[in-house]
PDB file of C-alpha atoms in Angstrom:
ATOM      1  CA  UNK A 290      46.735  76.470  38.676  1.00  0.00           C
ATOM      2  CA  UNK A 291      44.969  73.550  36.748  1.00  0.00           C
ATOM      3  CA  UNK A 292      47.937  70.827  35.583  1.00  0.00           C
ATOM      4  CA  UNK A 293      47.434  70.936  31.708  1.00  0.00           C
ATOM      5  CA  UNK A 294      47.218  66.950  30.438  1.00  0.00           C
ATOM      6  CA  UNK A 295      47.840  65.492  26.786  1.00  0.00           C
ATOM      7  CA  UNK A 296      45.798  62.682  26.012  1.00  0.00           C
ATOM      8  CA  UNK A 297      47.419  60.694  22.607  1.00  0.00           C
ATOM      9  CA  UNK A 298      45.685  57.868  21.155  1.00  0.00           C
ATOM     10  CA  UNK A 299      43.582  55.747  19.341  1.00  0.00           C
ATOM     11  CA  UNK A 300      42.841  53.922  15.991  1.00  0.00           C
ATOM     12  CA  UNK A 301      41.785  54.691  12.364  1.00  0.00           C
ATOM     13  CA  UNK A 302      38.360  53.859  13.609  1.00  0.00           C
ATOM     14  CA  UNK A 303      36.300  56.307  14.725  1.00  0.00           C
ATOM     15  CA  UNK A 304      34.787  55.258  18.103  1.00  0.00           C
ATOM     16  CA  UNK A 305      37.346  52.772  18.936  1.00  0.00           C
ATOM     17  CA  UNK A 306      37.804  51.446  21.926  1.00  0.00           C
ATOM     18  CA  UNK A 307      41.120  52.791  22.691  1.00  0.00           C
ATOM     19  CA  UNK A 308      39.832  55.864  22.132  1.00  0.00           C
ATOM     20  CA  UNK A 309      36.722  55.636  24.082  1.00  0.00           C
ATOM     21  CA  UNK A 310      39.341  54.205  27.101  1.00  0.00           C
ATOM     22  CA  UNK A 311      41.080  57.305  26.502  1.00  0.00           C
ATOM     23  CA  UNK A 312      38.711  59.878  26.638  1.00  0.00           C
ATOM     24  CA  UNK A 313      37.245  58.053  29.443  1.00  0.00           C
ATOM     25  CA  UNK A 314      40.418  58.786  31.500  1.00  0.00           C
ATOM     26  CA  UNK A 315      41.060  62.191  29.992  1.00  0.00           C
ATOM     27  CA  UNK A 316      37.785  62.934  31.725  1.00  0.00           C
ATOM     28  CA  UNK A 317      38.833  61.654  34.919  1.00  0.00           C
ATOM     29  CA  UNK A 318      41.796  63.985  34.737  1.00  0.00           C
ATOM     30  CA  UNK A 319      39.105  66.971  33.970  1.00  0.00           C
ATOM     31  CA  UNK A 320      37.193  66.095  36.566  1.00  0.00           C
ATOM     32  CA  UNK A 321      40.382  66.523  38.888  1.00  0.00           C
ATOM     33  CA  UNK A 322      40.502  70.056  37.687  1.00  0.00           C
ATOM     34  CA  UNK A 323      43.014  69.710  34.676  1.00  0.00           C
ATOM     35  CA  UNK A 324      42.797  71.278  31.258  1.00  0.00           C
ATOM     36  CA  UNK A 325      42.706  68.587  28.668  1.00  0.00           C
ATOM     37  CA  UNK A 326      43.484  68.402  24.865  1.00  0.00           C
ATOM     38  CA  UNK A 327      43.103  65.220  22.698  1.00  0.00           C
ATOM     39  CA  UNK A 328      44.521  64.385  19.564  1.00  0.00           C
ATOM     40  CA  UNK A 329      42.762  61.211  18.940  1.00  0.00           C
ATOM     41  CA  UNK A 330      43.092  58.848  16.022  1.00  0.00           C
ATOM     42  CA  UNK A 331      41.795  61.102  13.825  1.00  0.00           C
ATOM     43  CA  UNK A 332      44.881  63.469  13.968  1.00  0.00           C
ATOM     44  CA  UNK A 333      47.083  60.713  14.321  1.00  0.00           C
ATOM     45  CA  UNK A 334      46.061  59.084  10.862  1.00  0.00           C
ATOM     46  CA  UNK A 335      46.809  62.592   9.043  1.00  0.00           C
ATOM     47  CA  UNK A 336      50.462  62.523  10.263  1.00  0.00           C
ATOM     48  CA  UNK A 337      52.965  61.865   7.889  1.00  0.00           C
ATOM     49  CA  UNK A 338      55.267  59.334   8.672  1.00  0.00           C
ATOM     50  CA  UNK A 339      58.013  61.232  10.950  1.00  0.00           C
ATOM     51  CA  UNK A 340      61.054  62.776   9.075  1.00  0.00           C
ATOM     52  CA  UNK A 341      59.858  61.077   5.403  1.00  0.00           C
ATOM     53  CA  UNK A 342      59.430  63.036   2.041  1.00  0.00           C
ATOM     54  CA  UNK A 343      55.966  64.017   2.951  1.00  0.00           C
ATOM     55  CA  UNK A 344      56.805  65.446   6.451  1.00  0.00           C
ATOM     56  CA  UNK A 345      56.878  69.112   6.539  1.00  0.00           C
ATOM     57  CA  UNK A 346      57.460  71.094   9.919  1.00  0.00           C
ATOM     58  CA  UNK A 347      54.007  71.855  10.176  1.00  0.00           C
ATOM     59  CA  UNK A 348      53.182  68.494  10.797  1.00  0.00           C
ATOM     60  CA  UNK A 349      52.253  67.406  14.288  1.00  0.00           C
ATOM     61  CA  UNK A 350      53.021  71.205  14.980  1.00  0.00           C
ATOM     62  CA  UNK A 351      50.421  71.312  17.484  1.00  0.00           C
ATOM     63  CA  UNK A 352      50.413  68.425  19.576  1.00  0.00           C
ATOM     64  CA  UNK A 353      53.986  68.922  20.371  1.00  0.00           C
ATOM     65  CA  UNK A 354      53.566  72.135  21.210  1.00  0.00           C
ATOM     66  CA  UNK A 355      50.553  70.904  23.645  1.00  0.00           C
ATOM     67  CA  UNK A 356      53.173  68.495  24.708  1.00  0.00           C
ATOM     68  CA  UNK A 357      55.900  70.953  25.486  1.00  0.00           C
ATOM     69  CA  UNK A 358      53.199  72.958  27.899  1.00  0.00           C
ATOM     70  CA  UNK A 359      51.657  69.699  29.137  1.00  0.00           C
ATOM     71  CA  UNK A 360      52.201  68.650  32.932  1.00  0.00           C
ATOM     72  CA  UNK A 361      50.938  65.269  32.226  1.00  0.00           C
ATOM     73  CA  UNK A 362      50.096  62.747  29.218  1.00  0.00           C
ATOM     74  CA  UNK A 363      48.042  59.743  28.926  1.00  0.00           C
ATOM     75  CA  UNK A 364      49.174  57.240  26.168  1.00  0.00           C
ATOM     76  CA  UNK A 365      46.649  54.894  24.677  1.00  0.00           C
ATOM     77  CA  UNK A 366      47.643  52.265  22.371  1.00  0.00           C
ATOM     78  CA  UNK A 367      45.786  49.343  20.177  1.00  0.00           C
ATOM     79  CA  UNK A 368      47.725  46.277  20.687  1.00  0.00           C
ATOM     80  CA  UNK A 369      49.087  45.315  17.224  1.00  0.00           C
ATOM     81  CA  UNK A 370      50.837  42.246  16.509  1.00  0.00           C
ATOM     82  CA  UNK A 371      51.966  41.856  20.686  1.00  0.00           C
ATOM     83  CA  UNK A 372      53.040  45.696  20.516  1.00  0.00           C
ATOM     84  CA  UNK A 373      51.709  49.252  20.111  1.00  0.00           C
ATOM     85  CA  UNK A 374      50.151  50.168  16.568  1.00  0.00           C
ATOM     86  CA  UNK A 375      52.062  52.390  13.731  1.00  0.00           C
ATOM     87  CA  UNK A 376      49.998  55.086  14.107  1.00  0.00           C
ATOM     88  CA  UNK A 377      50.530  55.671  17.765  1.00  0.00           C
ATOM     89  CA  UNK A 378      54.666  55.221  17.783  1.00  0.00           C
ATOM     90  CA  UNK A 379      54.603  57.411  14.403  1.00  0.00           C
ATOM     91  CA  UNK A 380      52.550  60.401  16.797  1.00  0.00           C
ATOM     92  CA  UNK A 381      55.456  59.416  19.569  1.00  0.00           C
ATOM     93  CA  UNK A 382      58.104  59.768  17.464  1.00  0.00           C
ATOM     94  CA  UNK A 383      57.483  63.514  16.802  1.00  0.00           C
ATOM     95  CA  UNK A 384      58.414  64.083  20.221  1.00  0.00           C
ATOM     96  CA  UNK A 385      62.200  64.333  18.891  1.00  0.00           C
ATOM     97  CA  UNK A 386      60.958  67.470  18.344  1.00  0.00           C
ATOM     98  CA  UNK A 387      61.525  68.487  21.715  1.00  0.00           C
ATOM     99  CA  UNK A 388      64.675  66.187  22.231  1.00  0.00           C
ATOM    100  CA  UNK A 389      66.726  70.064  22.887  1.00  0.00           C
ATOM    101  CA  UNK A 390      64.286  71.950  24.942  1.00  0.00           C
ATOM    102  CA  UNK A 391      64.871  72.894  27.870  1.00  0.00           C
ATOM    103  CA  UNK A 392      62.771  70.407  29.554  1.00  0.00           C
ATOM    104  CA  UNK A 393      63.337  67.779  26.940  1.00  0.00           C
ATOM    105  CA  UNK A 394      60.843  64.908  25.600  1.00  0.00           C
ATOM    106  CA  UNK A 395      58.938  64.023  28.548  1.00  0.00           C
ATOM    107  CA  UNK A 396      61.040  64.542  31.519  1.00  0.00           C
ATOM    108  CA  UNK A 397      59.236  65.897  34.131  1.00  0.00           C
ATOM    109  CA  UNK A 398      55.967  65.071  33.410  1.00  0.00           C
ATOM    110  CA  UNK A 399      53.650  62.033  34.645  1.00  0.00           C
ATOM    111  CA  UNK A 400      52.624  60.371  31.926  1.00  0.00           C
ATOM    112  CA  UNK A 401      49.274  57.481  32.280  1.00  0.00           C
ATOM    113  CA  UNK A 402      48.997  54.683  29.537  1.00  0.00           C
ATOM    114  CA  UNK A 403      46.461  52.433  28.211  1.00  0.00           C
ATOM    115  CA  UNK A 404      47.131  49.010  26.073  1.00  0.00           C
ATOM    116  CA  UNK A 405      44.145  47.851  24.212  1.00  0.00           C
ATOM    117  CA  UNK A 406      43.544  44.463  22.931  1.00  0.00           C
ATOM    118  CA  UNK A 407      41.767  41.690  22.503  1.00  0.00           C
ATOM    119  CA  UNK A 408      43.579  39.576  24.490  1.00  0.00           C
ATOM    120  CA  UNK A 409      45.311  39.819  27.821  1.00  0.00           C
ATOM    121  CA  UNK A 410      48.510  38.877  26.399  1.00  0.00           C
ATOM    122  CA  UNK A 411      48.631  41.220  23.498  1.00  0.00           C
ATOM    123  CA  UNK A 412      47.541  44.255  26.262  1.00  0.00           C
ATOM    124  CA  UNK A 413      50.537  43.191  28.746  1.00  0.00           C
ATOM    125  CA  UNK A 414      53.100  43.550  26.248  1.00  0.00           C
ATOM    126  CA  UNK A 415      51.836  46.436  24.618  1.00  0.00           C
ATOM    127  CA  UNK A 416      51.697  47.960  28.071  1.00  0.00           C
ATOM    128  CA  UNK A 417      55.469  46.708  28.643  1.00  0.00           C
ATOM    129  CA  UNK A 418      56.326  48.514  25.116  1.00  0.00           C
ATOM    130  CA  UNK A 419      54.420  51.655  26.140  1.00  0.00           C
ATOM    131  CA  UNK A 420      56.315  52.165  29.046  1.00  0.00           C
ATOM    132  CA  UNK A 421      59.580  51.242  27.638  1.00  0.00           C
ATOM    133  CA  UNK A 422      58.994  54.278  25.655  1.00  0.00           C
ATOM    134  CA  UNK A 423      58.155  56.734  28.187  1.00  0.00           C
ATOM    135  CA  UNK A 424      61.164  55.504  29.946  1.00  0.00           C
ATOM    136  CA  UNK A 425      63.447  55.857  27.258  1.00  0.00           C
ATOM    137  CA  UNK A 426      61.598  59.521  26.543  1.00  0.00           C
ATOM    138  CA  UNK A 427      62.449  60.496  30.174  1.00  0.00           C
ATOM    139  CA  UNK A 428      58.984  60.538  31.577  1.00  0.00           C
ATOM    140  CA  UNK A 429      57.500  59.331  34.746  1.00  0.00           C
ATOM    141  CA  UNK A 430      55.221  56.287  33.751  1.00  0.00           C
ATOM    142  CA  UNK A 431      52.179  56.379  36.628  1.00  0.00           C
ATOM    143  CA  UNK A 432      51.897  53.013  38.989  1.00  0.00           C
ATOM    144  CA  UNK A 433      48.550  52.140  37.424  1.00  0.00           C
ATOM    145  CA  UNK A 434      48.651  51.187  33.464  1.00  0.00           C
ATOM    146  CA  UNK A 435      45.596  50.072  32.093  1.00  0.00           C
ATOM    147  CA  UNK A 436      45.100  46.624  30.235  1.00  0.00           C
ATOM    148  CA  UNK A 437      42.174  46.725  28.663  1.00  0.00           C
ATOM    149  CA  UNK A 438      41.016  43.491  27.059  1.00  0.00           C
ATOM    150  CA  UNK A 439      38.433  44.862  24.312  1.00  0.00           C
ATOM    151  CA  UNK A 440      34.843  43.044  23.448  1.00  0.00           C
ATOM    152  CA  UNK A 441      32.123  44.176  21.745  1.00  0.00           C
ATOM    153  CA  UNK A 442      29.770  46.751  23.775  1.00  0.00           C
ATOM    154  CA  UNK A 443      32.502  47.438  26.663  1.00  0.00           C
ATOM    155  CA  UNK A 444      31.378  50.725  25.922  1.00  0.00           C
ATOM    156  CA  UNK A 445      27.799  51.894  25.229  1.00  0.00           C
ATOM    157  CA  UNK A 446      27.214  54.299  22.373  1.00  0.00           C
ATOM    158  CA  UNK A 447      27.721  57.261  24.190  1.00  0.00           C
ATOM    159  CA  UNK A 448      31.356  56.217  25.436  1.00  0.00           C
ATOM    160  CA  UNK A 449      30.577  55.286  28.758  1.00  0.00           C
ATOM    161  CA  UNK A 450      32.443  52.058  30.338  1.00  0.00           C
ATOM    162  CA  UNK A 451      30.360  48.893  31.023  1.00  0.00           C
ATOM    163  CA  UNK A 452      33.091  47.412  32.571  1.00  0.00           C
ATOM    164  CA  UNK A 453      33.616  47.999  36.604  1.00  0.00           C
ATOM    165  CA  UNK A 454      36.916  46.887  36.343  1.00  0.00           C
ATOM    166  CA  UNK A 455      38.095  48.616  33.075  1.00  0.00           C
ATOM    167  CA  UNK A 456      36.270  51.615  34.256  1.00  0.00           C
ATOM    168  CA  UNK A 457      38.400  51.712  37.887  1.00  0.00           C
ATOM    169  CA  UNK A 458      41.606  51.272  36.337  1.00  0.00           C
ATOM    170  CA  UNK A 459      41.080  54.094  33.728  1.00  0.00           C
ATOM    171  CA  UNK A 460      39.611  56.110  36.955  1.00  0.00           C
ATOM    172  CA  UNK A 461      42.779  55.348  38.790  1.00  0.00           C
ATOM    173  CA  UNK A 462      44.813  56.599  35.170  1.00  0.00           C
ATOM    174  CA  UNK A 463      43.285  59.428  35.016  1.00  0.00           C
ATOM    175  CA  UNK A 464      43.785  60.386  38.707  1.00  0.00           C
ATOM    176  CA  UNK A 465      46.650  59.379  39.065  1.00  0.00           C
ATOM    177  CA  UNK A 466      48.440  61.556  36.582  1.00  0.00           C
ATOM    178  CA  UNK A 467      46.559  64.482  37.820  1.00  0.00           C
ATOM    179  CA  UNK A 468      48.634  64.040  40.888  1.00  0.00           C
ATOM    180  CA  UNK A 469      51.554  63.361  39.386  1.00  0.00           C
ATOM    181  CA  UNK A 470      51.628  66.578  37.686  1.00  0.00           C
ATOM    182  CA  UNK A 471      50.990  68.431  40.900  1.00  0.00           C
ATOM    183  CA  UNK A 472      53.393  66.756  42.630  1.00  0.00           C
ATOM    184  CA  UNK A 473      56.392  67.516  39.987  1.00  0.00           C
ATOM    185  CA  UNK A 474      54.940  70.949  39.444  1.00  0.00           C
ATOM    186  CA  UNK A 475      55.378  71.164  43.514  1.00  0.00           C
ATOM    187  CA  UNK A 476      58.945  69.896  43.976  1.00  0.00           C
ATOM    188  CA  UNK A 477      60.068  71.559  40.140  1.00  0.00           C
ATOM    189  CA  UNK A 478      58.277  74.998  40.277  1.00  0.00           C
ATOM    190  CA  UNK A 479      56.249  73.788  36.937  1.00  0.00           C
ATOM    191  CA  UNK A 480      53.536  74.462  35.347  1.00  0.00           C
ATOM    192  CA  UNK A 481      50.626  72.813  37.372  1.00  0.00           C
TER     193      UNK A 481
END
């Protein structure tokens, strides 16, 4: 069985570079044999704000679903302001949705992360935030997080990394929670 991964992520800009350091380790993760589903910043930026007036229970319906049949997830997240953007923790927080399932929030599944930024301090404790919240949503944060610090053409037009050292820790992401959803799928009797 192919481990089904959740890549969530990205900025109101189209062709940002969180979200060309995401899809960059969701195809890693393909390339490892796992089916893959993105909802990028695109999606994200149509979400309501979680629980407001304007939510509606159709919101965000189907990432958490993908989320609830995921084996893995890889997090990316701009760092804003020395922690994770809005958008991203707004996408995150509709994971209460599966706060009573059987196998609630994340637990049980790897989960990869990525902090964008433009500086290395800014990534670090973005990275520190991200996995504060995997942690407190019961999932298993992989050993490698990436810190990306962001410049102008790290990535070339078509979304490939210019960076050998970006590009190996994204490699090592995206690998990475391949195997940790075979390995929990292995000792649980998962999915994967």
């Amino acid at each position: 069985m192919s481990p089904k991964i959740v890549a969530i992520g990205g900025t109101i800009n189209p062709g940002s570079s969180t979200e060309m350091a995401l899809r960059t380790a969701l195809a890693v993760a393909e390339a490892q044999g796992a089916e893959v589903k993105l909802f990028g910043g695109e999606y994200l930026a149509a979400l309501p704000h979680y629980r407001s007036k304007a939510h509606s229970a159709a919101d965000g319906a189907e990432m958490v679903e993908a989320v609830r049949a995921a084996d893995g997830i890889i997090i990316a997240a701009p760092g804003y302001h020395g922690t994770i953007s809005g958008l991203v923790k707004n996408a995150l927080d509709y994971l209460e949705d599966l706060s009573k399932d059987d196998r609630p929030y994340l637990d049980g599944r790897a989960v990869g992360l990525i902090a964008t930024a433009f500086g290395d301090q800014a990534s670090m404790s973005t990275m520190q935030t991200l996995r504060s919240i995997v942690h407190a949503l019961r999932g298993w944060p992989t050993p490698m997080g990436a810190t990306v610090r962001t410049y102008p053409d790290l990535f070339s037009p078509d979304g490939e990394c210019l960076d050998d050292r970006v590009s190996m820790q994204l490699d090592i992401v995206g690998k990475q929670v391949v195997q940790g959803a075979r390995s929990f799928a292995a000792t649980s009797g998962g999915h994967a």
